[in-house]
Coordinates of C-alpha atoms and ligand atoms in Angstrom, one line a residue:
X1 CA 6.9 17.3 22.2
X2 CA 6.5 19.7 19.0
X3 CA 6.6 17.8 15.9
X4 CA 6.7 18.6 12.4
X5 CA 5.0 16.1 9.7
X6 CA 6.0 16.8 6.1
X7 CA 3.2 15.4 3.9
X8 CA 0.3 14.8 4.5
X9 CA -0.4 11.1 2.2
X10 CA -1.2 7.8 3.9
X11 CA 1.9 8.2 5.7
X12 CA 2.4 11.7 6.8
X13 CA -1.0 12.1 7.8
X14 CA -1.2 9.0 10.0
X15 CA 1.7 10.0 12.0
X16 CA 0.7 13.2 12.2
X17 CA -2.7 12.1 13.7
X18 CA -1.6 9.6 16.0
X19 CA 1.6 11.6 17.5
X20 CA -1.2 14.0 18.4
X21 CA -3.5 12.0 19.8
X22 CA -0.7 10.6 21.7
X23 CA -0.5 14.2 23.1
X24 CA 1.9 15.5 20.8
X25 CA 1.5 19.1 19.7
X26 CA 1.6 18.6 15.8
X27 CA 2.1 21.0 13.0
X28 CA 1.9 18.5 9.4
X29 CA 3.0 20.7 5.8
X30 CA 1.9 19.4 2.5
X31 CA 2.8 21.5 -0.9
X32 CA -0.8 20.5 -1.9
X33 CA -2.7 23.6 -0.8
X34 CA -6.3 21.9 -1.9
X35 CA -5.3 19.5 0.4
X36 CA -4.2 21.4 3.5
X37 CA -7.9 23.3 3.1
X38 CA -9.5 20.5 3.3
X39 CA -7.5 19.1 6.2
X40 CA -8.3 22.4 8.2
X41 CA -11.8 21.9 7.3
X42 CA -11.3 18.2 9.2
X43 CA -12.2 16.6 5.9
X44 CA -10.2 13.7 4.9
X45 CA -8.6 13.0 1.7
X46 CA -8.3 9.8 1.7
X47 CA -10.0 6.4 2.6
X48 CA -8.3 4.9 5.8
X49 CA -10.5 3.7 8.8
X50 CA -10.5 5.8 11.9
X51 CA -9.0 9.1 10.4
X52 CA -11.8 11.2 10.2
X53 CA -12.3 10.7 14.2
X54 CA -8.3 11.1 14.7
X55 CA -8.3 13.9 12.2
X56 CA -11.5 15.9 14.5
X57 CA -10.0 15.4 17.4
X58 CA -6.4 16.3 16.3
X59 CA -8.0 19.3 15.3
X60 CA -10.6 19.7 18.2
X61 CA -7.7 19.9 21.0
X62 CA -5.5 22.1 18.7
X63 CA -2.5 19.5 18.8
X64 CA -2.9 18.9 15.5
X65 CA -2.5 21.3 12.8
X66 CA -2.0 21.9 9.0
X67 CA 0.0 24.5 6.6
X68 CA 0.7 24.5 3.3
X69 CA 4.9 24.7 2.9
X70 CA 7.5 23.0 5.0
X71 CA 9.4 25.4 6.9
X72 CA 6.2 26.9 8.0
X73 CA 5.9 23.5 9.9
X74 CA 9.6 23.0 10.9
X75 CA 10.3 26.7 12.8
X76 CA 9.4 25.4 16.7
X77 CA 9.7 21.2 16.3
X78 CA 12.0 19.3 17.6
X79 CA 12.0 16.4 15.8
X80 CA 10.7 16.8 12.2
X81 CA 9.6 13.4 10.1
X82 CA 9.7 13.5 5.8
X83 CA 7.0 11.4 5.0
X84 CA 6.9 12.9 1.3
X85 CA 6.9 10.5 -1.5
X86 CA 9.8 8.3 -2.9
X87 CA 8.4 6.9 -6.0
X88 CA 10.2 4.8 -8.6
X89 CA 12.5 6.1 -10.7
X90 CA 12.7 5.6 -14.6
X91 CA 16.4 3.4 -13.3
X92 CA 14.1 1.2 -11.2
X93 CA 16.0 3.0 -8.1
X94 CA 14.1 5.3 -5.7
X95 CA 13.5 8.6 -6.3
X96 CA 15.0 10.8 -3.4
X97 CA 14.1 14.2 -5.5
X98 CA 10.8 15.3 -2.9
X99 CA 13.2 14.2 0.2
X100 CA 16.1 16.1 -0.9
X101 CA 13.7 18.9 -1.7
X102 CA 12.0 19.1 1.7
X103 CA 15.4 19.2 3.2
X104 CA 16.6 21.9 1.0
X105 CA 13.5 23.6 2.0
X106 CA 13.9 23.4 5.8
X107 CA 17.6 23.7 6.3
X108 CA 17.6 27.4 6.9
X109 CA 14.7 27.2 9.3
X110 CA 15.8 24.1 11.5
X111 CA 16.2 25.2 15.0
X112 CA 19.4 23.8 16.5
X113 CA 19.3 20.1 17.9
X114 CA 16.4 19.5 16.1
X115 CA 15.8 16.0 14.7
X116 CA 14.7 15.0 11.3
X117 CA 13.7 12.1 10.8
X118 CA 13.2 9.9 7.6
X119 CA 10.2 7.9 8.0
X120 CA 10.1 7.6 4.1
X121 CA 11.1 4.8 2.5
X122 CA 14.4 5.9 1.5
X123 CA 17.4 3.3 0.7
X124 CA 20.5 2.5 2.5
X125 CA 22.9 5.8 2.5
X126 CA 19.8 8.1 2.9
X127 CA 20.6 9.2 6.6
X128 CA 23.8 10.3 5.6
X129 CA 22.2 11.9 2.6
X130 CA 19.6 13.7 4.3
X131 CA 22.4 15.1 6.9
X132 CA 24.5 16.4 4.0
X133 CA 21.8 17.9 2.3
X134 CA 21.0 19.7 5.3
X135 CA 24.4 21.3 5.9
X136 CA 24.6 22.1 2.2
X137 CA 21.4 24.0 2.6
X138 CA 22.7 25.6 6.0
X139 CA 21.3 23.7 8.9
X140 CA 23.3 24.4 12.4
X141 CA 25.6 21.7 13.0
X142 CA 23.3 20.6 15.8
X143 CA 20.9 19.0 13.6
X144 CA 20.9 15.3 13.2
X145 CA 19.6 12.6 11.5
X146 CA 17.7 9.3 12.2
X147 CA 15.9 6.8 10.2
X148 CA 12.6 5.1 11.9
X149 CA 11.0 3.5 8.8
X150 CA 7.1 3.1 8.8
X151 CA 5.5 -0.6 8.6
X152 CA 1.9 0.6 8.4
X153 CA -0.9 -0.8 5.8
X154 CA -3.0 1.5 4.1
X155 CA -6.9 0.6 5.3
X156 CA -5.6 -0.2 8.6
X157 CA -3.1 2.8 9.1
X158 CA -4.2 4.3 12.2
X159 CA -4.5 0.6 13.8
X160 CA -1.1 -0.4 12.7
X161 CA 0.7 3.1 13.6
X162 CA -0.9 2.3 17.1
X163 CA -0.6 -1.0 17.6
X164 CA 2.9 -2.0 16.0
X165 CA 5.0 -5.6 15.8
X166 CA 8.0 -3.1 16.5
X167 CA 9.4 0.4 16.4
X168 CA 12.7 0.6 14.0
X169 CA 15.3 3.8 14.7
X170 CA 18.3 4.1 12.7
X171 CA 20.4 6.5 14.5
X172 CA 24.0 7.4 15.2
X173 CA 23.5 10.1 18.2
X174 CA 22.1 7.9 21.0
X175 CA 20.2 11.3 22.3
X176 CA 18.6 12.0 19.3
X177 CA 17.2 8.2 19.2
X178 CA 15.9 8.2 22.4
X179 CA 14.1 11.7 21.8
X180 CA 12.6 9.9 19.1
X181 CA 11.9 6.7 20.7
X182 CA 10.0 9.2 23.3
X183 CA 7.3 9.9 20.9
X184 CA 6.1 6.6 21.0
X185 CA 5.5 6.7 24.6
X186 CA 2.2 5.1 25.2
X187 CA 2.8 2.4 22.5
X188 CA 4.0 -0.9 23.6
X189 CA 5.6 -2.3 21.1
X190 CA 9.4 -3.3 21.1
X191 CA 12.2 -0.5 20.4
X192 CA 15.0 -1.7 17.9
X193 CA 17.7 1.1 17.8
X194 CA 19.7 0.7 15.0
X195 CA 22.5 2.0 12.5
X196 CA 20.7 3.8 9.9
X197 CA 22.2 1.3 7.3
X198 CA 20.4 -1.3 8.9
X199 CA 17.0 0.5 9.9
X200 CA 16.8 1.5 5.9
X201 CA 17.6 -2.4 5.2
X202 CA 14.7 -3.4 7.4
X203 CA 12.4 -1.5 5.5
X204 CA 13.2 -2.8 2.4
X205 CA 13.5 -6.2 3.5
X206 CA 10.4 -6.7 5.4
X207 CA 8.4 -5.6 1.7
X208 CA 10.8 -7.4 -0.4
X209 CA 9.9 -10.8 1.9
X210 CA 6.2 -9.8 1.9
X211 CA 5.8 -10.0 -1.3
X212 CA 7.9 -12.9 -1.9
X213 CA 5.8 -14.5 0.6
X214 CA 2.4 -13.6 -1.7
X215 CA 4.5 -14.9 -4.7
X216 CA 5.4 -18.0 -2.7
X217 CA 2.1 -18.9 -2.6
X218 CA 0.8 -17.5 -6.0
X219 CA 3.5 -19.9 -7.2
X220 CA 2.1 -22.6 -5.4
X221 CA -1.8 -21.8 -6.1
X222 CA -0.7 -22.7 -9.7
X223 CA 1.0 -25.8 -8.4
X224 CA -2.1 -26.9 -7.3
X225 CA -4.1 -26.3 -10.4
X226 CA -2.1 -28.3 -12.4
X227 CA -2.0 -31.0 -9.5
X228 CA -5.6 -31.0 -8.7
X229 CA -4.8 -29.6 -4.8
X230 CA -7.0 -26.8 -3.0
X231 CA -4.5 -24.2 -2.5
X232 CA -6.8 -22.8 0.7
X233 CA -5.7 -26.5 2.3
X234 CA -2.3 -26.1 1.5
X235 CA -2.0 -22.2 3.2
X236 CA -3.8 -23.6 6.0
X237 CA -1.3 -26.5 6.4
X238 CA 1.4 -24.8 6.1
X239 CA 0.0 -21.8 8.2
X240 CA -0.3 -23.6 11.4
X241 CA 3.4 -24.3 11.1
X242 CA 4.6 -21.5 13.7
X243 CA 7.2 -20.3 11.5
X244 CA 5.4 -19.8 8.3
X245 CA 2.4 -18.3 9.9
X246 CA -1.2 -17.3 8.1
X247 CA -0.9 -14.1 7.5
X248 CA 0.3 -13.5 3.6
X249 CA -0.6 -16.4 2.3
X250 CA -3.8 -15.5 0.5
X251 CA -3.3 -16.5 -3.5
X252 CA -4.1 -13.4 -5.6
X253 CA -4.1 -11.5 -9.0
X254 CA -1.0 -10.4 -7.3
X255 CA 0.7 -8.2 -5.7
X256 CA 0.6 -3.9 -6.3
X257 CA 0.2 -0.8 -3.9
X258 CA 1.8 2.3 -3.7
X259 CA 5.0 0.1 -2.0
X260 CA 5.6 -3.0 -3.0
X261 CA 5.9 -3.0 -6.6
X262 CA 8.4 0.5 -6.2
X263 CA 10.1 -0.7 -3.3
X264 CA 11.3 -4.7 -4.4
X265 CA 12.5 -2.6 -7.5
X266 CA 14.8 0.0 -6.0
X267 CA 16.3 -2.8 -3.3
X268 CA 16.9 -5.0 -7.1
X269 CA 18.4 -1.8 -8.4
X270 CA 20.7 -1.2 -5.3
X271 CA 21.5 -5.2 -4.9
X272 CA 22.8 -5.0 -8.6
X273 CA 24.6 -1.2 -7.9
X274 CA 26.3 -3.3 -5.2
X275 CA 27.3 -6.2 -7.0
X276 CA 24.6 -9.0 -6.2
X277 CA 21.9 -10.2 -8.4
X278 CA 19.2 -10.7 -6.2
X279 CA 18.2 -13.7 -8.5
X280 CA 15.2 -14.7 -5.8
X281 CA 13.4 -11.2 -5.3
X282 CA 13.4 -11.1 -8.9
X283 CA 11.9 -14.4 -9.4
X284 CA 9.3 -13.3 -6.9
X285 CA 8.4 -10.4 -9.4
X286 CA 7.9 -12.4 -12.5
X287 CA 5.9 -15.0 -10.8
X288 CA 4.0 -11.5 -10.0
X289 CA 3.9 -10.3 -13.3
X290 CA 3.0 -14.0 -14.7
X291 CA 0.0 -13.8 -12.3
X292 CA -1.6 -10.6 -14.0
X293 CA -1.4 -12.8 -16.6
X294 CA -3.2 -16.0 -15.8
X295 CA -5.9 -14.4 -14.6
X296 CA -6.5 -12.7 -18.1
X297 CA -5.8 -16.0 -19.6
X298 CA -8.7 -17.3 -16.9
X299 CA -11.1 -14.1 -18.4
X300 CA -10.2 -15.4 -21.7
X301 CA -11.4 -18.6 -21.0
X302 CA -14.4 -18.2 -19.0
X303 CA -15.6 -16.1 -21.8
X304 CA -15.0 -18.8 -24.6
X305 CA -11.2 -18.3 -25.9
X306 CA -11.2 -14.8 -27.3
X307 CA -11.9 -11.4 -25.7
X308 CA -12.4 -10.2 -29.1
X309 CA -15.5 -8.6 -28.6
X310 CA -16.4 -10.1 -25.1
X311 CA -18.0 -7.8 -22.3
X312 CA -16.5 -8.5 -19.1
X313 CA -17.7 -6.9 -15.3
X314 CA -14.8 -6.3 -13.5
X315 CA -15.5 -5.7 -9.3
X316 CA -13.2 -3.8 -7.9
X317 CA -10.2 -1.7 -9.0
X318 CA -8.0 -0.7 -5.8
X319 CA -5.0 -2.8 -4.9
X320 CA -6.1 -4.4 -2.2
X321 CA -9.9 -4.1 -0.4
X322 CA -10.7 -1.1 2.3
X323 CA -8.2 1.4 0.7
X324 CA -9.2 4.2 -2.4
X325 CA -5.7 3.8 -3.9
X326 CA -5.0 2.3 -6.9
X327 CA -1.4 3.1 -7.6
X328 CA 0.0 0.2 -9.2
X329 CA -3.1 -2.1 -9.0
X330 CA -2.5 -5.3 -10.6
X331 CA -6.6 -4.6 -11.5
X332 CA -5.7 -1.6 -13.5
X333 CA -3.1 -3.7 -15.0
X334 CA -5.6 -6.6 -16.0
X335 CA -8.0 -3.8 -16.9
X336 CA -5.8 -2.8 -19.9
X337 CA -5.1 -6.5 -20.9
X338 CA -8.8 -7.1 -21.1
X339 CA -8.7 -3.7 -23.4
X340 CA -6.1 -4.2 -25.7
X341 CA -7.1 -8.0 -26.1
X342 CA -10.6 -6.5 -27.7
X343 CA -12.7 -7.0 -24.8
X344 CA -15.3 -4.0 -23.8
X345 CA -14.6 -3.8 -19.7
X346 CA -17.7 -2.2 -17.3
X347 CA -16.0 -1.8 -13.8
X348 CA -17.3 -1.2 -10.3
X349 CA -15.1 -0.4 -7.8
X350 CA -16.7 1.3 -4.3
X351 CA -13.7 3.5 -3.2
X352 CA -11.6 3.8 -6.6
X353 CA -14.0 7.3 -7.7
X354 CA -12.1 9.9 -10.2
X355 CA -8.9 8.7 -9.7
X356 CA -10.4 5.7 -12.1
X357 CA -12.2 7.7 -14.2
X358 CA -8.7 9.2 -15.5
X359 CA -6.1 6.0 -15.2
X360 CA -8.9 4.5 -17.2
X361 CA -10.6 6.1 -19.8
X362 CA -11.6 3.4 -22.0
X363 CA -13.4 1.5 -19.2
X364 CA -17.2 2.0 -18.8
X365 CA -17.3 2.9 -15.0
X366 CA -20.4 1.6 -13.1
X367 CA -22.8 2.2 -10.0
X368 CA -22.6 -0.8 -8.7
X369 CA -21.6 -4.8 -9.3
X370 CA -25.1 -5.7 -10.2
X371 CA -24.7 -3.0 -12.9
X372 CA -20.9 -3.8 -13.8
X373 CA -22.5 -7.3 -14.2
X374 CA -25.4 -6.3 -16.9
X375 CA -24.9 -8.1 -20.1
X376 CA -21.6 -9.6 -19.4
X377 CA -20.2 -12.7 -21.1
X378 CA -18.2 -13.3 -17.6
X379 CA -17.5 -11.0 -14.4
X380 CA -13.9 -11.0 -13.0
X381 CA -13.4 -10.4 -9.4
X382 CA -10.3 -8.5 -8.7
X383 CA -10.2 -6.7 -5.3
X384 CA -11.4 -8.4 -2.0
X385 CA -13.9 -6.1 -1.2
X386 CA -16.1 -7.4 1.3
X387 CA -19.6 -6.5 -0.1
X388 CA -19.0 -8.8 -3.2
X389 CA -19.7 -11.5 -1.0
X390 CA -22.9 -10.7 0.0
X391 CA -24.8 -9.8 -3.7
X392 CA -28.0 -11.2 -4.3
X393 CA -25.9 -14.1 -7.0
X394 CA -29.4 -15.2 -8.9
X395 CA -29.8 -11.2 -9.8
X396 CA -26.5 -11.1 -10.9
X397 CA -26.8 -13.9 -13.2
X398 CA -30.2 -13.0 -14.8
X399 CA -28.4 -9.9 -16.1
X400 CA -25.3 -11.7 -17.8
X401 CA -25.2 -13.0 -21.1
X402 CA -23.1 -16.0 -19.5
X403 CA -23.0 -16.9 -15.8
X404 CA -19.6 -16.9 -15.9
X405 CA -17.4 -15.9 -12.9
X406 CA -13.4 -15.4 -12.1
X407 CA -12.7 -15.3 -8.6
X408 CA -9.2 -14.0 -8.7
X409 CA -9.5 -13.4 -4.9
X410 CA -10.8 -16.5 -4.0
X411 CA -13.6 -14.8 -2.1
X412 CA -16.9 -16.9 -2.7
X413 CA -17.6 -20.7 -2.1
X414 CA -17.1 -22.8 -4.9
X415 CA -19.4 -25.1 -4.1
X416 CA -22.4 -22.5 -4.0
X417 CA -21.3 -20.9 -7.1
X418 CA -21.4 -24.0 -8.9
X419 CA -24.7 -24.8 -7.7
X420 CA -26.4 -21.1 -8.8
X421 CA -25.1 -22.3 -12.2
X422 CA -21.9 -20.5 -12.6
X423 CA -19.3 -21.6 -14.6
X424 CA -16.8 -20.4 -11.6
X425 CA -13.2 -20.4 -11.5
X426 CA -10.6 -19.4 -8.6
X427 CA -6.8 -19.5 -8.0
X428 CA -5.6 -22.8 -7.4
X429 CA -8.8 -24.3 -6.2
X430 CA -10.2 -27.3 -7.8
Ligands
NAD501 P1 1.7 10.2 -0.7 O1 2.0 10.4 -2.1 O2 0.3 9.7 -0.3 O3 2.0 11.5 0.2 C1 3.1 12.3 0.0 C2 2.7 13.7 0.3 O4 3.9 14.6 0.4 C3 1.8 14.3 -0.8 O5 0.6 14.8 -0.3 C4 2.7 15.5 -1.4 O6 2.0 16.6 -1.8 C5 3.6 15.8 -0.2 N1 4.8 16.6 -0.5 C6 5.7 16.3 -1.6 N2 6.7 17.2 -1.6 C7 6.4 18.1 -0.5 C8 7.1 19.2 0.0 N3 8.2 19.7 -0.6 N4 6.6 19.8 1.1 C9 5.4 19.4 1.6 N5 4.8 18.3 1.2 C10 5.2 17.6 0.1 O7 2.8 9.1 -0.2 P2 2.6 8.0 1.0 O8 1.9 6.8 0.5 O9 2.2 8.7 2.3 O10 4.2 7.6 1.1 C11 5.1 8.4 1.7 C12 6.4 7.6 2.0 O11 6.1 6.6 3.0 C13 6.9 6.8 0.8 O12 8.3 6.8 0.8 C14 6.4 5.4 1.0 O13 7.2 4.4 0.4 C15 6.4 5.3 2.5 N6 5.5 4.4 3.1 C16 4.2 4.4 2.6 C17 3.2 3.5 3.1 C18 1.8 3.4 2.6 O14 1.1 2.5 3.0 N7 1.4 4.3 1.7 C19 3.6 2.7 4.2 C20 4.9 2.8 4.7 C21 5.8 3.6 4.1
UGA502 C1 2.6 -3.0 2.6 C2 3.1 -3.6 3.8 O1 2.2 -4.7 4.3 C3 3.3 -2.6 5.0 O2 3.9 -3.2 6.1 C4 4.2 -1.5 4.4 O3 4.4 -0.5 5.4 C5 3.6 -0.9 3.2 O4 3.4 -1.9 2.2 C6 4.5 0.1 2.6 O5 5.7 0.1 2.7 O6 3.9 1.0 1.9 P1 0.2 -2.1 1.7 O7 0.9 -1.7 0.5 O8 -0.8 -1.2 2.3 O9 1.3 -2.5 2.9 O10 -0.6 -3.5 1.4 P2 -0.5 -5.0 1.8 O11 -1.7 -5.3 2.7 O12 0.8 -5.4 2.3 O13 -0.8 -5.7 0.4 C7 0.1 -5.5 -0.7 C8 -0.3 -6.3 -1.9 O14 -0.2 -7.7 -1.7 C9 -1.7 -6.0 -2.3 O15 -1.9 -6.0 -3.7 C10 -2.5 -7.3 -1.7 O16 -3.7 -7.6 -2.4 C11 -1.4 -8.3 -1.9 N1 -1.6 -9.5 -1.0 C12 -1.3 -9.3 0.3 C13 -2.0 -10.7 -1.5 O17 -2.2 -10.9 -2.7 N2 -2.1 -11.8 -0.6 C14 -1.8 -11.6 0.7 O18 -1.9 -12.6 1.4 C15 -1.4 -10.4 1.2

């Protein structure tokens, strides 16, 4: 089928990667013209495992190509996804300004019985929205609607655009659903068809119970501190209990992303709109926020009771591990805590690059941990990366002032940290 991709992010370039290398002829648009060059030059913008070989063959087989504009994208396509962004507004709700922009844009250029299709994350009513924005704007009456919400996570994208628990479409025109559920042809995954109040529900839902999930157990990691308990026991424990599962039960610094942080807040916002206080999401977001905190209250400590003064190594700076993004990192946000509480902060992150250089100024950017490390009354591990594991520990601690080490990823033994001489604390492990 011809397909157009608007934006070209995590999102939009993913789809409009695999729908080509499903066989798909592909034509993706962003606004970002430095970004389209590159594209066409096969380079990829961003860090996300198996796009550079998707993105060469895309290009390769000439199924997959990229413009700068939208309705140079939309002319020929029959179904057309909005993957532009919807971040938070200064309300809390989501900001629908790039969606109802693109489909401004396009209107004029839509052939009829095209599709478009939000794959944004877009609340409840957006469907409808999209549709009326479209006619506004002068699409033919043929052009509808559908919703088909993306569950992919960045550092894993292509994997989980390929391999998916399940394929959501919202959709009122059964035709148009199953021309989209085409697309997916070659996946096997289970089709949910769907009104497109509930497909935008599931959306938000499945985040806002994500993170709940994280805060669940962040909740419960600081149980177990004041308890004496081992937190990793407990997730295991509970884990093997079919219907809790392992997965999202890893005790953190907290939860961030580009996602989570925007999207519990605009389901809040439209829960209170519609006359419920959502009393438990919100209680999942200040046991997030209370997180940041304890694990600058754990810095604090490790380095003797004031960061007055105090040089900590911070590794990492993304959100999570295996991604470059650091849009609302709960490490950026402990970053400035350490700063403002006096403290002078040398970071290493492997993927973060510029993007750190100009969220944080004041903080002394470094080659590598070992560096990050040098002279350091404590180091404070904040994204998962796997290479902390494997640093040579006695170097790192001939170059601090204090062998002092925050795990707030619980990513290193205990036990072995202890016995190099660290003074080594993690989240809700004895
Ligand atoms: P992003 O910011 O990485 O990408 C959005 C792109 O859209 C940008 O490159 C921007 O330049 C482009 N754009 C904006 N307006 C445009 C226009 N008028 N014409 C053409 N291009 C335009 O965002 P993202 O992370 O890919 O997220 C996109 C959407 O998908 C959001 O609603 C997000 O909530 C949702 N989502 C994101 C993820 C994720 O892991 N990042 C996962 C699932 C869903
Ligand atoms: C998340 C969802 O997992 C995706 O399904 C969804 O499509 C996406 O949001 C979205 O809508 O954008 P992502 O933001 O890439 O994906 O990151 P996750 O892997 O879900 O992690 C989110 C945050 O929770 C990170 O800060 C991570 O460190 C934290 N986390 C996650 C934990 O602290 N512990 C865990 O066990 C899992």
């Amino acid at each position: 089928m011809k397909i157009a991709v608007i934006g070209a992010g995590y999102v939009g370039l993913t789809t409009a990667s695999c729908f080509a290398h499903l066989g798909h002829d592909v034509i993706c648009a962003d606004i970002d013209a430095e970004r389209v060059g590159r594209l066409q030059k096969g380079e990829v913008p961003i860090l996300e495992a198996g796009m550079p070989e998707l993105l060469a063959e895309g290009l390769a087989s000439q199924r997959l190509r990229f413009v700068v504009g939208a309705p140079n994208a939309v002319r020929n396509a029959e179904v057309v996804f909005l993957c532009v962004q919807t971040p938070q507004g200064d309300d809390g709700a989501a900001d629908m300004k790039y969606v109802e922009a693109v489909a401004r844009e396009i209107a004029p250029v839509l052939a009829p019985n095209t599709v478009v299709v939000n794959k944004s994350t877009v609340p409840v009513g957006s469907t409808l929205f999209v549709q009326r924005v479209l006619s506004e704007a002068g699409a033919t009456d043929g052009v509808s609607v559908a919703s088909n919400p993306e569950f992919l996570r960045e550092g894993q994208a292509v994997r989980d655009f390929l391999n998916p628990d399940r394929i959501v479409i919202g959709c009122e025109n059964p035709e148009s659903a199953v021309r989209v559920s085409e697309l997916y042809k070659g996946i096997h995954a289970p089709v949910l068809v769907t009104d497109p109040a509930s497909a935008e529900m599931i959306k938000y839902a499945a985040n806002a119970f994500l993170a709940t999930k994280v805060s669940f157990i962040n909740a419960i990691a600081s149980m177990c501190e004041a308890v004496d308990a081992d937190v990793r026991e407990v997730a295991l424990g509970i884990g093997y209990d079919a219907r809790i599962g392992f997965q999202f039960l890893h005790p953190g610094p907290g939860w961030g992303g580009s996602c989570f942080p925007k999207d519990v807040s605009a389901l809040l916002y439209a829960a209170r709109n519609a006359g419920y206080e959502f009393e438990l999401l919100q209680g999942a977001v200040d046991v997030n926020r209370a997180q940041y905190e304890r694990m600058v209250t754990k810095v604090r400590d490790a380095v003797g009771g004031s960061l007055a003064g105090a040089v900590v190594g911070v590794w990492g700076l993304t959100f999570k591990a295996d991604t470059d993004d650091l849009r609302d990192s709960p490490a950026v946000a402990i970053c400035k805590r350490l700063l403002d509480e006096g403290a002078t902060v040398q970071a290493y992150d492997p993927a973060a690059g510029e993007q750190a250089r100009r969220l944080l100024p004041a903080v002394d950017l470094r080659a590598d941990a070992y560096d990050a490390a040098a002279g350091a009354d404590a180091v404070v591990l904040l994204t998962e990366w796997d290479e902390f594991r494997w640093v040579d520990f006695e170097r790192v601690g001939a170059a601090m002032r204090k062998r002092a080490l925050v795990d707030a990823r619980n990513l290193l033994d205990p036990a072995a940290m202890r016995r190099r001489g660290f003074n080594y604390d993690a989240v809700g492990r004895r």
